[in-house]
Amino acid sequence: MSQHSFVPVPSEEVREAQERGLPVVALESTIIAHGLPRPRNLQVGRELEDLVRAAGAVPATIAVVDGVPRIGLDKDQLERIAGDEGVRKLGHRDLAPALAARVTGATTVSGTAYLAARAGLRVFATGGLGGVHRQWTASQDESADLALLARTGITVVCAGVKSILDVPATLQRLETLGVTVLGYGTDRFPGFYLRDSGEPVDWSVHTPQEVAQVMAAQDILGGPQSALLVGNPVAEVDQLDPVTHGRVLARALDECQERGIVGQAVTPFLLDFLVRGTDGASLRANLSAVRGNVELAASIAGAWAAR
Ligand code: PSU
Ligand code: MN
């Protein structure tokens, strides 16, 4: 065996919180490295961590730095993830080769959820999950987020799945995979940039304590581990105008196809196209959604730690 250990390494702040049983919230890093424009992304990365602290929990931004999975980044590490053009995008399946080659990469929902669960974290906040892409019949492009969440015991606070996706197909896949979905303060499945994706949810909750009770019930039931998705809609004032959303997204999807963009590049391309095509309105909606999710996740982690 090499002396190099691949065990996820917690930051000082996270290790101490875990020892003392304090609430910790996992944050993903792909949104920082590949989901938001530079240099705003670094500022957002820091701001999200501060929001978690202000809500009484400890943030654990997760990434792989020089082949080491990190649960909580220091100042320099966050700067590298946000600023370095060469940062890879790491889904769950990319972790092993990334560790072996000692690369630096940002983790997607699937990569982050896997490492967070390995490190003993139970609550995770992101923007919008990956899912089934439109034109799935031609591309078979379904985010690895779904299958990984179907076998990982973690609570993910999200503004639904990204509205660039085929939302009804994604919800159907989540049902097939047996992933529990809750609407937070709503009986509609949130639509990422939009409050309402147009689809209903079967279960609604209204407080962080209720979410913690569902988590406890999952544990009592036992059986195979799977995630709990908490769909938290973006604030009404910040949502993208649905007509603008539809119009710009149609152009984005056309251009993606014309340019032959496939695989991991699809989601960053579409998100960036929307930012430019909406004069930054989609960015405001995205940031508002993520901020709301991070704050709610901190409250859920608090309720979970206090149970
Ligand atoms: N939420 C955002 N912005 C993002 C993402 C989520 O607000 O960029 C990222 C997440 O890391 C998610 C990934 O896992 O997009 C999905 O990428 P793909 O479709 O290639 O699986
Ligand atoms: Mn994909």
Tab-separated table of C-alpha atoms and ligand atoms in Angstrom:
chain	number	residue	atom	x	y	z
A	1	MET	CA	0.000	0.000	0.000
A	2	SER	CA	1.140	3.501	-0.670
A	3	GLN	CA	1.366	5.924	2.244
A	4	HIS	CA	-1.220	8.018	0.422
A	5	SER	CA	-4.631	7.514	1.975
A	6	PHE	CA	-7.818	8.267	0.065
A	7	VAL	CA	-10.029	8.608	3.118
A	8	PRO	CA	-11.988	11.878	2.893
A	9	VAL	CA	-10.140	14.485	4.968
A	10	PRO	CA	-12.296	16.871	7.032
A	11	SER	CA	-11.234	20.461	7.630
A	12	GLU	CA	-10.425	21.437	11.214
A	13	GLU	CA	-13.780	23.203	11.512
A	14	VAL	CA	-15.721	20.167	10.240
A	15	ARG	CA	-13.804	17.659	12.362
A	16	GLU	CA	-14.463	19.673	15.495
A	17	ALA	CA	-18.160	20.066	14.683
A	18	GLN	CA	-18.524	16.347	14.058
A	19	GLU	CA	-16.803	15.503	17.346
A	20	ARG	CA	-19.128	17.838	19.211
A	21	GLY	CA	-22.259	16.655	17.387
A	22	LEU	CA	-22.878	20.098	15.861
A	23	PRO	CA	-24.805	20.489	12.591
A	24	VAL	CA	-22.751	20.295	9.377
A	25	VAL	CA	-23.946	21.012	5.825
A	26	ALA	CA	-22.214	19.538	2.773
A	27	LEU	CA	-21.901	21.892	-0.223
A	28	GLU	CA	-20.959	20.849	-3.734
A	29	SER	CA	-18.180	22.459	-5.730
A	30	THR	CA	-19.184	21.889	-9.360
A	31	ILE	CA	-21.638	24.742	-9.107
A	32	ILE	CA	-18.671	26.943	-8.138
A	33	ALA	CA	-16.165	25.667	-10.716
A	34	HIS	CA	-18.461	24.923	-13.667
A	35	GLY	CA	-21.919	26.324	-12.907
A	36	LEU	CA	-21.233	30.031	-12.312
A	37	PRO	CA	-19.197	32.677	-14.156
A	38	ARG	CA	-15.733	33.677	-12.827
A	39	PRO	CA	-14.800	35.647	-10.747
A	40	ARG	CA	-18.250	35.906	-9.186
A	41	ASN	CA	-18.109	32.186	-8.391
A	42	LEU	CA	-15.440	32.574	-5.683
A	43	GLN	CA	-17.455	35.252	-3.942
A	44	VAL	CA	-20.508	32.955	-4.092
A	45	GLY	CA	-18.540	30.016	-2.707
A	46	ARG	CA	-17.536	32.095	0.309
A	47	GLU	CA	-20.984	33.604	0.699
A	48	LEU	CA	-22.661	30.179	0.780
A	49	GLU	CA	-20.287	29.055	3.534
A	50	ASP	CA	-21.045	32.226	5.514
A	51	LEU	CA	-24.801	31.691	5.132
A	52	VAL	CA	-24.439	28.215	6.637
A	53	ARG	CA	-22.470	29.638	9.585
A	54	ALA	CA	-24.974	32.456	10.112
A	55	ALA	CA	-27.721	29.833	10.300
A	56	GLY	CA	-25.864	28.002	13.050
A	57	ALA	CA	-24.191	25.147	11.169
A	58	VAL	CA	-20.723	24.387	9.824
A	59	PRO	CA	-20.163	24.351	6.038
A	60	ALA	CA	-18.287	21.509	4.355
A	61	THR	CA	-17.581	22.412	0.739
A	62	ILE	CA	-16.461	19.165	-0.882
A	63	ALA	CA	-13.869	18.789	-3.660
A	64	VAL	CA	-10.830	16.724	-4.615
A	65	VAL	CA	-7.566	18.671	-4.210
A	66	ASP	CA	-4.390	17.065	-5.573
A	67	GLY	CA	-6.055	13.664	-5.351
A	68	VAL	CA	-7.292	14.096	-1.775
A	69	PRO	CA	-11.061	14.228	-1.147
A	70	ARG	CA	-11.637	17.227	1.099
A	71	ILE	CA	-14.666	17.672	3.379
A	72	GLY	CA	-14.431	21.422	3.954
A	73	LEU	CA	-11.922	23.571	2.071
A	74	ASP	CA	-9.492	26.146	3.387
A	75	LYS	CA	-9.135	29.587	1.779
A	76	ASP	CA	-6.479	28.529	-0.754
A	77	GLN	CA	-8.314	25.359	-1.720
A	78	LEU	CA	-11.563	27.227	-2.393
A	79	GLU	CA	-9.634	29.773	-4.466
A	80	ARG	CA	-8.127	26.998	-6.583
A	81	ILE	CA	-11.500	25.350	-7.177
A	82	ALA	CA	-13.034	28.688	-8.200
A	83	GLY	CA	-10.143	30.151	-10.147
A	84	ASP	CA	-8.181	27.380	-11.830
A	85	GLU	CA	-9.328	26.705	-15.417
A	86	GLY	CA	-7.987	23.144	-15.245
A	87	VAL	CA	-10.296	21.979	-12.444
A	88	ARG	CA	-12.024	18.787	-13.574
A	89	LYS	CA	-15.726	18.007	-13.127
A	90	LEU	CA	-15.996	14.870	-11.011
A	91	GLY	CA	-19.093	12.746	-10.839
A	92	HIS	CA	-19.092	9.701	-8.582
A	93	ARG	CA	-17.544	7.487	-11.258
A	94	ASP	CA	-14.669	9.918	-11.796
A	95	LEU	CA	-13.502	9.832	-8.183
A	96	ALA	CA	-11.278	6.753	-8.426
A	97	PRO	CA	-9.267	7.862	-11.483
A	98	ALA	CA	-9.059	11.397	-10.057
A	99	LEU	CA	-7.632	10.113	-6.794
A	100	ALA	CA	-5.217	7.782	-8.543
A	101	ALA	CA	-3.945	10.553	-10.847
A	102	ARG	CA	-3.959	13.062	-7.954
A	103	VAL	CA	-5.874	15.645	-9.910
A	104	THR	CA	-7.856	18.597	-8.595
A	105	GLY	CA	-11.565	18.533	-9.374
A	106	ALA	CA	-14.922	19.891	-8.353
A	107	THR	CA	-17.543	17.343	-7.342
A	108	THR	CA	-21.053	17.198	-8.802
A	109	VAL	CA	-24.086	16.189	-6.765
A	110	SER	CA	-23.222	12.508	-7.283
A	111	GLY	CA	-19.551	12.977	-6.357
A	112	THR	CA	-20.362	15.211	-3.396
A	113	ALA	CA	-23.174	13.043	-2.017
A	114	TYR	CA	-20.936	9.986	-2.148
A	115	LEU	CA	-18.044	11.655	-0.295
A	116	ALA	CA	-20.341	13.415	2.188
A	117	ALA	CA	-22.040	10.150	3.147
A	118	ARG	CA	-18.641	8.426	3.483
A	119	ALA	CA	-17.603	11.225	5.838
A	120	GLY	CA	-20.726	10.762	7.974
A	121	LEU	CA	-22.615	13.862	6.828
A	122	ARG	CA	-26.374	13.662	6.441
A	123	VAL	CA	-27.467	17.022	4.984
A	124	PHE	CA	-26.380	18.501	1.657
A	125	ALA	CA	-27.405	21.666	-0.207
A	126	THR	CA	-27.140	22.378	-3.931
A	127	GLY	CA	-28.924	24.423	-6.608
A	128	GLY	CA	-30.764	22.081	-8.933
A	129	LEU	CA	-30.108	18.377	-9.321
A	130	GLY	CA	-29.056	16.796	-12.568
A	131	GLY	CA	-31.585	14.514	-14.264
A	132	VAL	CA	-32.949	13.305	-17.577
A	133	HIS	CA	-32.042	15.640	-20.434
A	134	ARG	CA	-34.559	16.666	-23.079
A	135	GLN	CA	-33.927	14.612	-26.244
A	136	TRP	CA	-33.051	11.670	-24.010
A	137	THR	CA	-34.234	9.281	-26.721
A	138	ALA	CA	-31.406	10.477	-28.969
A	139	SER	CA	-28.649	11.029	-26.390
A	140	GLN	CA	-29.561	8.728	-23.451
A	141	ASP	CA	-28.177	11.562	-21.307
A	142	GLU	CA	-29.329	11.062	-17.733
A	143	SER	CA	-27.242	12.589	-14.937
A	144	ALA	CA	-25.443	10.130	-12.694
A	145	ASP	CA	-26.931	12.137	-9.808
A	146	LEU	CA	-30.134	10.086	-9.923
A	147	ALA	CA	-28.687	6.575	-9.665
A	148	LEU	CA	-26.197	7.590	-6.983
A	149	LEU	CA	-28.880	9.283	-4.866
A	150	ALA	CA	-30.991	6.136	-5.169
A	151	ARG	CA	-28.397	4.283	-3.067
A	152	THR	CA	-27.003	6.961	-0.750
A	153	GLY	CA	-28.506	7.924	2.600
A	154	ILE	CA	-28.341	11.690	2.447
A	155	THR	CA	-30.845	14.539	2.561
A	156	VAL	CA	-30.435	16.858	-0.414
A	157	VAL	CA	-31.979	20.317	-0.341
A	158	CYS	CA	-32.467	21.510	-3.919
A	159	ALA	CA	-34.693	23.795	-5.975
A	160	GLY	CA	-35.901	20.728	-7.851
A	161	VAL	CA	-33.992	19.567	-10.897
A	162	LYS	CA	-32.551	21.983	-13.403
A	163	SER	CA	-35.298	23.316	-15.658
A	164	ILE	CA	-33.070	22.763	-18.708
A	165	LEU	CA	-34.001	19.082	-18.229
A	166	ASP	CA	-37.023	16.939	-18.978
A	167	VAL	CA	-38.628	17.418	-15.555
A	168	PRO	CA	-41.536	14.934	-15.856
A	169	ALA	CA	-39.143	12.215	-17.084
A	170	THR	CA	-36.751	12.980	-14.216
A	171	LEU	CA	-39.553	12.737	-11.644
A	172	GLN	CA	-40.602	9.448	-13.187
A	173	ARG	CA	-37.039	8.130	-12.897
A	174	LEU	CA	-36.889	9.221	-9.241
A	175	GLU	CA	-40.097	7.308	-8.610
A	176	THR	CA	-38.758	4.209	-10.356
A	177	LEU	CA	-35.501	4.425	-8.416
A	178	GLY	CA	-37.390	4.774	-5.120
A	179	VAL	CA	-36.093	8.199	-4.115
A	180	THR	CA	-38.392	10.058	-1.682
A	181	VAL	CA	-39.302	13.609	-2.748
A	182	LEU	CA	-40.745	16.269	-0.412
A	183	GLY	CA	-42.003	19.726	-1.358
A	184	TYR	CA	-40.951	22.307	1.221
A	185	GLY	CA	-43.867	24.663	1.847
A	186	THR	CA	-45.388	23.664	-1.483
A	187	ASP	CA	-47.298	20.861	-3.170
A	188	ARG	CA	-45.599	21.640	-6.503
A	189	PHE	CA	-42.222	20.300	-7.556
A	190	PRO	CA	-39.959	23.373	-7.820
A	191	GLY	CA	-38.554	24.297	-11.239
A	192	PHE	CA	-35.050	25.567	-10.341
A	193	TYR	CA	-35.168	29.023	-12.016
A	194	LEU	CA	-38.956	28.881	-11.576
A	195	ARG	CA	-41.013	28.279	-8.437
A	196	ASP	CA	-43.142	25.652	-10.112
A	197	SER	CA	-41.940	23.056	-12.606
A	198	GLY	CA	-45.556	22.371	-13.582
A	199	GLU	CA	-45.478	19.005	-11.810
A	200	PRO	CA	-46.967	18.108	-8.399
A	201	VAL	CA	-45.227	16.439	-5.446
A	202	ASP	CA	-46.935	13.782	-3.349
A	203	TRP	CA	-45.621	14.930	0.043
A	204	SER	CA	-45.301	18.390	1.554
A	205	VAL	CA	-43.556	19.521	4.747
A	206	HIS	CA	-43.403	22.955	6.303
A	207	THR	CA	-40.671	22.955	8.959
A	208	PRO	CA	-37.078	21.714	9.336
A	209	GLN	CA	-38.305	19.552	12.236
A	210	GLU	CA	-40.713	17.743	9.920
A	211	VAL	CA	-37.855	16.988	7.532
A	212	ALA	CA	-35.782	15.629	10.442
A	213	GLN	CA	-38.738	13.421	11.408
A	214	VAL	CA	-38.856	11.966	7.895
A	215	MET	CA	-35.100	11.322	8.091
A	216	ALA	CA	-35.559	9.544	11.426
A	217	ALA	CA	-38.387	7.466	9.933
A	218	GLN	CA	-36.123	6.469	7.036
A	219	ASP	CA	-33.602	5.177	9.564
A	220	ILE	CA	-36.227	3.301	11.577
A	221	LEU	CA	-37.554	1.660	8.426
A	222	GLY	CA	-34.040	0.516	7.521
A	223	GLY	CA	-33.605	-1.289	4.226
A	224	PRO	CA	-31.442	-0.070	1.383
A	225	GLN	CA	-30.095	3.453	1.801
A	226	SER	CA	-31.538	6.121	-0.435
A	227	ALA	CA	-31.627	9.894	-0.479
A	228	LEU	CA	-34.346	12.235	0.716
A	229	LEU	CA	-34.919	15.107	-1.712
A	230	VAL	CA	-36.277	18.331	-0.243
A	231	GLY	CA	-37.582	20.552	-3.051
A	232	ASN	CA	-37.352	24.174	-1.919
A	233	PRO	CA	-38.705	26.719	-4.429
A	234	VAL	CA	-36.786	29.880	-5.338
A	235	ALA	CA	-38.186	33.101	-3.809
A	236	GLU	CA	-40.993	34.493	-5.942
A	237	VAL	CA	-39.311	37.884	-6.508
A	238	ASP	CA	-36.171	36.213	-7.849
A	239	GLN	CA	-37.676	33.636	-10.155
A	240	LEU	CA	-37.005	33.934	-13.878
A	241	ASP	CA	-39.867	35.128	-16.040
A	242	PRO	CA	-41.337	31.842	-17.395
A	243	VAL	CA	-41.753	33.238	-20.937
A	244	THR	CA	-38.132	34.445	-21.110
A	245	HIS	CA	-37.034	31.100	-19.671
A	246	GLY	CA	-38.857	29.133	-22.368
A	247	ARG	CA	-37.641	31.350	-25.203
A	248	VAL	CA	-33.944	31.414	-24.241
A	249	LEU	CA	-33.859	27.741	-23.307
A	250	ALA	CA	-35.190	26.762	-26.749
A	251	ARG	CA	-32.298	28.657	-28.365
A	252	ALA	CA	-29.808	27.134	-25.921
A	253	LEU	CA	-30.938	23.592	-26.716
A	254	ASP	CA	-30.748	24.247	-30.479
A	255	GLU	CA	-27.254	25.658	-30.224
A	256	CYS	CA	-26.090	22.825	-27.990
A	257	GLN	CA	-27.199	20.351	-30.646
A	258	GLU	CA	-25.772	22.360	-33.573
A	259	ARG	CA	-22.397	22.592	-31.880
A	260	GLY	CA	-22.400	18.879	-31.073
A	261	ILE	CA	-21.888	19.459	-27.349
A	262	VAL	CA	-22.279	16.209	-25.400
A	263	GLY	CA	-21.500	14.558	-22.061
A	264	GLN	CA	-20.257	16.579	-19.110
A	265	ALA	CA	-20.111	19.785	-21.147
A	266	VAL	CA	-23.888	19.954	-21.767
A	267	THR	CA	-25.043	21.292	-18.390
A	268	PRO	CA	-22.346	24.020	-18.035
A	269	PHE	CA	-23.019	25.113	-21.645
A	270	LEU	CA	-26.776	25.456	-21.108
A	271	LEU	CA	-26.417	27.274	-17.775
A	272	ASP	CA	-23.940	29.730	-19.294
A	273	PHE	CA	-26.130	30.284	-22.373
A	274	LEU	CA	-29.044	31.166	-20.101
A	275	VAL	CA	-26.982	33.641	-18.088
A	276	ARG	CA	-25.972	35.472	-21.289
A	277	GLY	CA	-29.360	35.117	-22.980
A	278	THR	CA	-31.300	36.525	-20.027
A	279	ASP	CA	-28.911	39.405	-19.214
A	280	GLY	CA	-28.035	37.791	-15.917
A	281	ALA	CA	-31.616	37.181	-14.758
A	282	SER	CA	-31.036	33.414	-14.703
A	283	LEU	CA	-27.911	33.969	-12.613
A	284	ARG	CA	-29.905	35.978	-10.065
A	285	ALA	CA	-32.531	33.229	-9.918
A	286	ASN	CA	-29.867	30.523	-9.604
A	287	LEU	CA	-28.054	32.356	-6.792
A	288	SER	CA	-31.289	33.077	-4.948
A	289	ALA	CA	-32.282	29.409	-5.165
A	290	VAL	CA	-28.909	28.187	-3.905
A	291	ARG	CA	-28.857	30.694	-1.044
A	292	GLY	CA	-32.338	29.631	0.058
A	293	ASN	CA	-31.343	25.966	-0.108
A	294	VAL	CA	-28.174	26.489	1.899
A	295	GLU	CA	-30.091	28.298	4.658
A	296	LEU	CA	-32.806	25.658	4.773
A	297	ALA	CA	-30.192	22.876	4.835
A	298	ALA	CA	-28.526	24.534	7.843
A	299	SER	CA	-31.864	24.605	9.677
A	300	ILE	CA	-32.543	20.960	8.787
A	301	ALA	CA	-29.054	19.968	9.967
A	302	GLY	CA	-29.796	21.862	13.202
A	303	ALA	CA	-33.103	20.059	13.691
A	304	TRP	CA	-31.406	16.742	12.946
A	305	ALA	CA	-28.576	17.384	15.412
A	306	ALA	CA	-31.079	18.449	18.118
A	307	ARG	CA	-33.377	15.426	17.814
B	1	PSU	N1	-26.910	23.199	-9.429
B	1	PSU	C1	-26.618	24.450	-9.899
B	1	PSU	N2	-25.580	24.558	-10.784
B	1	PSU	C2	-24.810	23.472	-11.179
B	1	PSU	C3	-25.115	22.162	-10.671
B	1	PSU	C4	-26.185	22.093	-9.793
B	1	PSU	O1	-27.292	25.428	-9.541
B	1	PSU	O2	-23.867	23.633	-11.962
B	1	PSU	C5	-24.266	20.955	-11.108
B	1	PSU	C6	-24.345	19.854	-10.042
B	1	PSU	O3	-23.021	19.572	-9.663
B	1	PSU	C7	-24.961	18.671	-10.742
B	1	PSU	C8	-24.439	18.873	-12.125
B	1	PSU	O4	-24.605	17.449	-10.168
B	1	PSU	O5	-24.660	20.281	-12.315
B	1	PSU	C9	-25.146	17.987	-13.126
B	1	PSU	O6	-24.301	17.789	-14.215
B	1	PSU	P1	-24.628	16.620	-15.285
B	1	PSU	O7	-25.928	17.033	-15.918
B	1	PSU	O8	-23.445	16.645	-16.246
B	1	PSU	O9	-24.706	15.329	-14.518
B	2	MN	MN	-25.019	14.206	-18.506
